[in-house]
Amino acid sequence: NAMFSWQRTAYHFQPQKNWMNDPDGPLYHMGWYHLFYQYNPDSAVWGNITWGHAVSRDLIHWLYLPFAMVPDQWYDINGVWTGSATILPDGKIVMLYTGDTVDAVQVQNLAYPANLSDPLLLDWVKYPDNPVLIPPIGIAIDEYRDPTTAWLGPDGKWRVTIGSKVNGAGVSLVYKTTNFTTYELLENYLHEVPGTGMWECVDFYPVAINGSTGLDTSVNGPGIKHLLKASLDDTKVDVYALGTYFVNNDTWVPDNPAEDVGLGLKYDYGRYYASKTFYDPKFERRVLWGWINETDTEYEDLAKGWASLQTIPRTVLFDNKTGTNILQWPVEEVESLRLNSTDFEGVVVKPGSVVELNIGTATQLDIFADFEIESLGLEETNEANGGCRGGAVDRSRLGPFGLLVIADETLSELTPIYFRPTNTSDGGLQTYFCADERRSSKANDVFNQVYGSQVPVLDDEKFSMRLLVDHSIVESFAQGGRTVITSRVYPTEAIYGAARLFLFNNATGVNVKATLKIWQLNSAFIHPFPLDQIDTVKP
Ligand code: FRU
């Protein structure tokens, strides 16, 4: 189906057709990265949920494999839902996933590879005595899903946590197990936050306070914080907080209770949900996958024959400069797609102006942009409210300024990605990082709004952003990945060779000086695995 074919991306993971949602059970095995994903084999809307499966050598080029698991048992006949992989010390792989039963009860099931020496892990065995867990007393049968990767405690027992809801509070239950077939439910929740609703796709992992490598899920000790993430079913956002994991009673406490899970930070302020990390032993990093969902109508998704994408995988590190957030950054391998680059040095953008960056077609880009502001010495005026909501046209003394991406020559379609600093009463700056999608498409039935949040900009830092542009997706990273916004846009004019890139400055009181390096990016190779060549697969 060629309808809206220009919205297909060139280097983001998406199936050839039909519906996809959450990433599932990502893992590294014998030289291959494996991605499983919630998939509807029959349609571009959610249903018949099956585990799609793809493999990659480098997290960028992908080969689709046959489905890993299909809904064919009483305990998952309504869907093989989200789950996570645990690699045991002896190399065995344990997959725990939620099944929606014939009676629409959410249960947890165990599966494992039929042949661990197969680098492609083509065949999966569902444990014959599934389910291994059913909703405990006090937990609704439809609010009990998405088991995490397990971690090993000092008592030699594994822990798994599973999100739920109790009296309107988001909670995460903890189970202990030694064999992954029988479990003991702990009395305490790992954590609970009143008013946050059902927690889907909980993720829980350690981050090093000082260090440039990621940590395997069971690592614990001094110099480590733990990150707790939940996907809020009510508002469809991925929220997290950093804190301390107390292994003696398997509870977690946030560093800052005012910024607890769901009250503070989001992984991504754009279209992003149901994310999951895994530990990559090859490069000692923690890698984050996230689902980019659609904002057009189901009718259009059916017409175009597909829905949703996955982000470029991101490494996750603790930000030891701020001490309050993580840094997300596209995996280095995306740089292998770089073609020619163009540099722009100190481009001055005056208040109220737009400057085109002549780089040719602007559909597949890796953009690094630094901005400095030069005061025009004007009187301090009453500052507008800080924040993003007024969009790229909401002018104030110091901003907004940034880039117009996926724009056409006449600016009839454009997506501004920008900074909006404002003076604070104590003489400092408070900066927001935003994406304004409201003019991103002439189509009138797509939902678009202004996204964004505050971003810490430290005293010695310029305003800096990195953008990955891919036809209908923009992943935007501010200040090295402190604040991230994914945009899913639906251009009708700014497509293929008509897509352009501009700088803009809508501040009233400052010139902006921009320095950029912009690479054209190649397309990734994302195709079915040639199964007749399966014998050529070597670890
Ligand atoms: C999150 C989610 C999970 C569930 C899966 C079903 O998007 O609702 O909670 O396991 O999707 O497809």
XYZ file of C-alpha atoms in Angstrom, residues 33-523:
491
model
C 20.924 -8.351 19.212
C 17.387 -9.679 19.484
C 14.314 -7.527 19.519
C 10.856 -8.970 20.107
C 7.814 -6.772 19.837
C 4.069 -6.696 20.337
C 2.696 -7.318 16.868
C -0.646 -7.854 15.141
C -0.034 -10.125 12.134
C -3.446 -9.325 10.671
C -4.030 -5.600 10.860
C -2.686 -2.102 11.478
C -4.638 -1.754 14.734
C -3.962 -3.470 18.086
C -5.112 -7.101 18.437
C -4.076 -10.774 18.072
C -0.916 -9.880 19.906
C 1.999 -12.035 18.837
C 5.729 -11.698 19.456
C 7.420 -10.393 16.343
C 11.141 -11.091 16.250
C 14.101 -9.424 14.540
C 17.869 -9.653 14.881
C 20.718 -7.262 14.269
C 24.486 -7.185 14.476
C 24.593 -3.522 15.387
C 21.153 -2.347 16.617
C 20.655 -0.428 13.326
C 20.358 -2.936 10.473
C 17.665 -5.539 11.151
C 16.513 -8.861 9.805
C 12.945 -9.965 10.485
C 12.581 -13.540 11.679
C 9.509 -15.774 11.990
C 7.280 -14.991 14.994
C 8.811 -16.069 18.295
C 5.507 -16.761 20.061
C 1.892 -16.731 18.914
C -1.293 -16.767 21.032
C -2.052 -20.474 20.930
C -2.528 -21.620 24.547
C -5.413 -21.085 26.946
C -3.135 -18.905 29.067
C -2.183 -16.523 26.228
C -4.890 -17.029 23.612
C -6.002 -13.401 24.028
C -2.483 -12.164 23.501
C 1.197 -12.877 24.099
C 1.787 -9.627 25.913
C 4.824 -7.807 27.137
C 7.739 -9.500 28.855
C 11.438 -9.398 29.595
C 14.469 -11.616 29.270
C 16.840 -12.666 32.021
C 20.229 -14.153 31.169
C 21.282 -16.573 33.898
C 24.938 -16.896 34.982
C 25.234 -20.172 33.044
C 24.047 -18.454 29.852
C 20.518 -19.849 29.858
C 17.792 -17.458 28.769
C 14.566 -17.096 30.723
C 11.681 -15.210 29.162
C 8.799 -14.116 31.357
C 5.774 -12.599 29.662
C 2.169 -11.761 30.370
C -0.515 -13.897 28.799
C -4.084 -12.742 28.464
C -6.033 -15.935 29.110
C -9.150 -17.320 27.491
C -11.047 -15.626 30.361
C -9.172 -12.336 29.973
C -7.124 -12.871 33.123
C -3.591 -11.507 33.087
C -1.100 -14.203 34.103
C 2.670 -14.524 33.900
C 4.185 -17.224 31.734
C 7.620 -18.698 31.263
C 9.282 -19.467 27.929
C 12.801 -20.360 26.877
C 14.750 -20.983 23.668
C 14.500 -24.546 22.341
C 18.122 -24.439 21.311
C 20.482 -22.121 23.108
C 23.242 -22.775 20.585
C 21.114 -21.239 17.830
C 22.350 -17.640 17.462
C 18.977 -16.680 15.985
C 16.926 -18.224 18.809
C 14.298 -19.180 16.264
C 12.276 -21.622 18.375
C 10.704 -20.805 21.716
C 9.226 -23.322 24.126
C 6.411 -22.317 26.428
C 6.793 -24.001 29.813
C 4.218 -26.811 29.962
C 2.952 -25.834 33.428
C 2.206 -22.225 32.542
C 1.022 -19.943 33.974
C 3.702 -19.574 36.619
C 1.939 -16.636 38.306
C -1.699 -15.607 38.628
C -3.111 -12.384 40.098
C -2.753 -12.500 43.886
C -5.589 -11.566 46.271
C -6.292 -7.853 46.109
C -5.030 -7.430 42.544
C -7.552 -7.079 39.715
C -7.345 -9.764 37.040
C -6.753 -7.130 34.374
C -4.175 -5.063 36.265
C -1.249 -7.412 36.540
C 1.254 -7.388 33.720
C 4.673 -6.922 32.141
C 7.251 -8.765 34.311
C 10.728 -7.199 34.416
C 14.131 -8.691 33.866
C 15.004 -10.541 37.074
C 17.882 -9.561 39.343
C 19.788 -11.719 41.788
C 19.885 -10.819 45.494
C 22.575 -11.600 48.062
C 20.447 -14.513 49.350
C 20.884 -16.273 46.000
C 17.266 -15.693 45.013
C 16.052 -13.901 41.916
C 13.598 -11.016 42.108
C 11.031 -10.014 39.507
C 8.776 -7.001 39.788
C 5.346 -6.615 38.164
C 3.294 -3.443 37.889
C -0.272 -3.105 39.092
C -2.699 -0.720 40.773
C -4.129 -0.669 44.306
C -6.683 1.977 45.341
C -5.613 4.213 42.498
C -1.940 3.958 43.417
C 0.572 2.604 40.955
C 2.433 -0.253 42.638
C 5.094 -2.758 41.766
C 4.824 -6.240 43.319
C 8.001 -8.195 44.040
C 8.410 -11.951 43.771
C 11.370 -14.101 44.717
C 12.267 -17.277 42.875
C 15.127 -19.706 42.468
C 13.814 -21.643 39.471
C 11.439 -19.249 37.625
C 8.642 -21.802 37.936
C 7.645 -21.249 41.579
C 7.544 -17.864 43.283
C 7.105 -16.218 46.639
C 5.202 -12.905 46.754
C 6.750 -10.360 49.123
C 4.580 -8.424 51.544
C 6.014 -5.048 50.606
C 5.721 -3.419 47.235
C 8.978 -2.410 45.626
C 7.343 0.993 45.543
C 3.957 2.689 45.395
C 2.864 6.167 44.294
C -0.682 7.266 45.123
C -2.768 8.616 42.278
C -0.551 7.425 39.433
C -2.866 4.601 38.311
C -1.918 1.331 36.671
C 1.824 0.859 36.162
C 2.558 -0.917 32.905
C 5.976 -2.043 31.715
C 7.872 -1.384 34.943
C 11.638 -1.304 34.532
C 14.127 -1.398 37.415
C 17.897 -1.258 37.104
C 21.129 0.081 38.605
C 23.089 3.055 37.296
C 26.638 3.969 38.288
C 26.967 7.366 39.963
C 30.432 7.808 38.494
C 31.232 5.900 35.379
C 30.708 5.752 31.685
C 29.491 2.156 31.451
C 26.102 0.620 32.055
C 25.468 -2.015 34.705
C 24.050 -5.495 34.500
C 20.698 -5.730 36.246
C 21.891 -7.594 39.360
C 24.837 -5.293 40.103
C 24.486 -3.486 43.420
C 26.657 -1.862 46.060
C 28.198 1.513 46.861
C 28.288 4.122 44.121
C 25.064 2.865 42.597
C 21.585 4.299 42.337
C 18.547 2.443 41.068
C 16.150 3.783 38.497
C 12.480 2.854 38.679
C 10.380 3.429 35.560
C 6.668 2.950 35.018
C 4.512 3.428 31.948
C 1.379 5.198 33.152
C -1.661 3.587 31.584
C -3.878 6.607 32.350
C -1.731 9.213 30.611
C 0.475 7.078 28.344
C 3.820 8.470 29.456
C 7.006 6.781 30.659
C 7.996 8.248 34.000
C 11.035 7.558 36.148
C 12.878 8.504 39.283
C 16.311 7.790 40.707
C 16.660 6.420 44.192
C 18.029 3.786 46.519
C 17.208 0.103 46.474
C 17.149 -1.543 49.903
C 17.968 -5.138 49.286
C 17.153 -6.260 52.846
C 13.434 -5.769 52.290
C 13.291 -5.211 48.496
C 11.986 -1.685 48.605
C 13.099 1.357 46.700
C 13.031 4.969 47.927
C 13.286 7.993 45.627
C 16.078 10.526 46.136
C 13.515 13.303 46.005
C 9.988 12.361 47.123
C 8.594 15.447 45.375
C 9.901 14.018 42.090
C 8.763 10.462 42.706
C 7.795 8.128 39.828
C 4.989 9.891 37.970
C 5.442 13.209 39.771
C 8.691 14.259 38.159
C 10.720 13.194 35.176
C 9.715 11.526 31.950
C 12.063 9.553 29.755
C 10.741 11.362 26.745
C 8.345 14.301 26.522
C 7.024 13.389 23.074
C 5.342 10.351 21.549
C 6.950 7.561 23.485
C 5.711 4.677 25.613
C 6.196 1.186 27.047
C 9.986 1.354 26.971
C 12.374 -1.304 28.186
C 16.128 -1.531 28.808
C 18.585 -4.388 28.582
C 22.226 -4.798 29.485
C 24.509 -5.161 26.471
C 27.565 -7.156 27.566
C 29.318 -6.520 24.256
C 29.806 -2.821 24.949
C 29.014 -2.766 28.680
C 26.107 -0.438 28.271
C 22.462 -0.250 29.220
C 20.330 0.184 26.118
C 16.816 1.621 26.102
C 14.126 0.807 23.557
C 10.869 2.758 23.291
C 7.718 2.571 21.254
C 6.786 5.606 19.135
C 3.020 5.548 18.837
C 0.855 7.249 16.233
C -1.198 10.417 16.528
C -3.230 10.006 13.369
C -6.528 8.110 13.247
C -6.982 4.345 13.190
C -8.727 4.852 9.882
C -5.529 6.289 8.430
C -3.356 3.593 9.967
C -5.581 0.976 8.346
C -5.401 2.829 5.049
C -1.620 3.048 5.103
C -1.348 -0.522 6.394
C 1.035 0.027 9.298
C 1.305 1.722 12.652
C 4.157 2.600 15.008
C 7.927 2.453 15.167
C 10.678 1.909 17.688
C 13.129 4.652 18.606
C 16.791 4.366 17.778
C 18.090 2.470 20.817
C 19.602 4.804 23.415
C 22.307 4.299 25.992
C 21.358 5.303 29.523
C 23.824 6.797 32.006
C 23.494 8.701 35.252
C 24.120 12.427 34.774
C 26.749 13.108 37.416
C 26.881 16.800 36.517
C 23.328 17.467 37.660
C 22.956 14.430 39.902
C 19.223 14.449 39.315
C 18.537 12.773 35.970
C 19.779 10.277 33.426
C 21.353 10.990 30.054
C 19.939 9.265 26.996
C 21.976 9.148 23.819
C 21.503 7.320 20.500
C 23.712 4.228 20.347
C 27.010 4.955 18.652
C 26.224 2.537 15.830
C 23.779 5.025 14.298
C 26.871 7.013 13.311
C 27.767 4.270 10.824
C 24.909 5.638 8.689
C 26.613 9.018 8.323
C 27.342 10.187 4.782
C 28.589 13.673 3.917
C 28.413 16.449 6.463
C 28.106 20.236 6.363
C 29.434 22.652 8.980
C 27.980 26.039 9.832
C 30.093 28.266 12.050
C 28.636 31.118 14.097
C 25.517 31.789 12.016
C 23.841 34.864 13.489
C 20.061 34.746 13.607
C 18.430 38.070 14.427
C 15.257 38.436 16.472
C 12.202 37.394 14.479
C 14.090 35.788 11.607
C 14.523 32.480 9.842
C 17.724 31.337 8.096
C 17.748 28.434 5.689
C 20.547 25.884 6.081
C 21.419 24.772 2.587
C 22.124 21.104 2.961
C 19.939 19.803 0.157
C 17.212 17.372 1.027
C 16.548 17.190 4.739
C 14.711 13.937 5.418
C 17.495 11.794 6.943
C 19.790 13.804 9.190
C 21.968 13.702 12.272
C 22.163 17.313 13.486
C 24.375 18.777 16.210
C 23.536 22.389 17.003
C 25.009 24.730 19.638
C 23.459 28.104 20.387
C 24.779 31.143 22.185
C 22.701 34.198 22.933
C 24.014 37.750 22.591
C 22.044 40.364 24.463
C 20.942 43.403 22.484
C 20.984 45.408 25.693
C 17.270 45.981 25.726
C 15.398 46.746 28.877
C 14.210 43.752 30.751
C 10.541 43.398 29.900
C 8.010 41.444 31.802
C 8.838 37.847 31.061
C 6.186 35.660 29.584
C 5.573 32.482 31.510
C 8.303 29.941 31.120
C 7.466 26.659 29.538
C 6.586 25.248 26.164
C 2.871 25.488 25.897
C 2.709 28.731 23.951
C 4.708 27.100 21.185
C 7.367 28.451 18.847
C 5.375 31.641 18.206
C 5.240 32.612 21.878
C 7.930 35.293 21.868
C 9.825 36.488 24.907
C 13.096 38.299 25.458
C 15.390 35.245 25.369
C 13.542 32.793 23.206
C 12.348 30.638 21.621
C 15.126 29.793 19.151
C 16.196 26.608 17.445
C 15.553 24.619 14.296
C 12.642 24.151 11.940
C 12.763 20.562 10.755
C 10.681 18.635 8.232
C 9.757 22.000 6.755
C 8.986 22.873 3.156
C 10.470 25.855 1.318
C 7.425 28.071 1.949
C 7.158 27.023 5.604
C 3.646 25.768 5.037
C 4.665 22.778 7.158
C 7.337 22.827 9.840
C 8.242 21.368 13.214
C 10.160 23.789 15.458
C 12.506 22.164 17.991
C 13.720 24.881 20.312
C 15.016 26.287 23.555
C 13.059 28.786 25.561
C 15.165 30.298 28.347
C 13.687 32.749 30.812
C 15.275 34.793 33.563
C 14.518 33.670 37.067
C 14.045 36.076 39.957
C 17.453 35.151 41.385
C 19.214 36.234 38.191
C 19.679 32.773 36.753
C 18.150 31.138 33.716
C 15.491 28.521 33.497
C 15.373 26.783 30.144
C 12.720 24.738 28.446
C 13.306 22.384 25.537
C 10.286 22.029 23.290
C 8.856 20.624 20.076
C 5.896 22.407 18.513
C 4.020 20.045 16.221
C 1.045 22.283 15.589
C 2.088 23.245 12.060
C 3.768 19.939 11.232
C 1.054 18.728 8.891
C -1.641 20.098 6.649
C -3.698 16.994 7.336
C -6.472 18.079 9.645
C -7.141 14.789 11.411
C -3.820 14.330 13.171
C -3.430 15.180 16.824
C -0.605 17.616 17.361
C 0.435 19.736 20.271
C 3.430 21.400 21.868
C 5.644 18.999 23.797
C 8.566 19.614 26.110
C 9.966 20.268 29.530
C 12.621 21.990 31.508
C 16.239 21.149 30.803
C 19.191 21.932 33.101
C 21.744 24.142 31.304
C 24.837 24.505 33.478
C 26.836 27.723 33.752
C 29.660 26.725 31.428
C 27.379 25.146 28.832
C 25.993 26.392 25.539
C 22.463 25.502 24.579
C 23.009 22.305 22.648
C 20.754 19.895 20.852
C 21.130 16.788 18.756
C 18.375 15.755 16.389
C 17.831 12.549 14.460
C 15.479 13.294 11.576
C 13.916 10.392 9.684
C 11.074 11.432 7.315
C 8.235 11.455 9.866
C 10.200 11.050 13.097
C 12.392 13.498 14.960
C 14.240 12.365 18.077
C 15.558 15.435 19.877
C 18.157 15.376 22.673
C 18.987 18.515 24.668
C 22.165 19.073 26.706
C 23.646 15.670 25.988
C 20.382 13.818 26.554
C 19.043 15.356 29.778
C 15.700 16.096 28.165
C 14.430 14.141 25.176
C 11.437 14.643 22.883
C 10.309 12.271 20.158
C 8.055 13.750 17.492
C 5.889 11.710 15.138
C 4.744 14.051 12.401
C 2.708 13.642 9.239
C 4.050 15.966 6.557
C 2.217 16.198 3.274
C 4.442 18.847 1.597
C 7.765 18.590 3.422
C 8.501 15.179 1.985
C 11.397 13.621 0.069
C 13.312 16.279 -1.879
C 10.979 19.040 -0.696
C 12.019 18.738 2.950
C 14.209 21.592 4.185
C 15.977 22.733 7.337
C 15.999 26.220 8.892
C 17.273 28.081 11.927
C 14.849 30.418 13.653
C 15.002 32.971 16.416
C 11.773 34.241 17.895
C 13.396 35.963 20.842
C 12.786 39.711 21.020
C 15.905 40.725 22.911
C 18.814 38.591 21.742
C 20.704 37.566 18.659
C 21.362 33.884 18.476
C 24.662 32.529 17.205
C 24.414 28.968 15.963
C 27.156 26.483 15.180
C 26.095 23.262 13.532
C 27.406 20.039 12.102
C 24.869 18.161 10.001
C 25.262 14.734 8.481
C 23.091 13.197 5.836
C 22.233 9.690 6.986
C 22.045 6.574 4.879
C 19.081 4.228 5.100
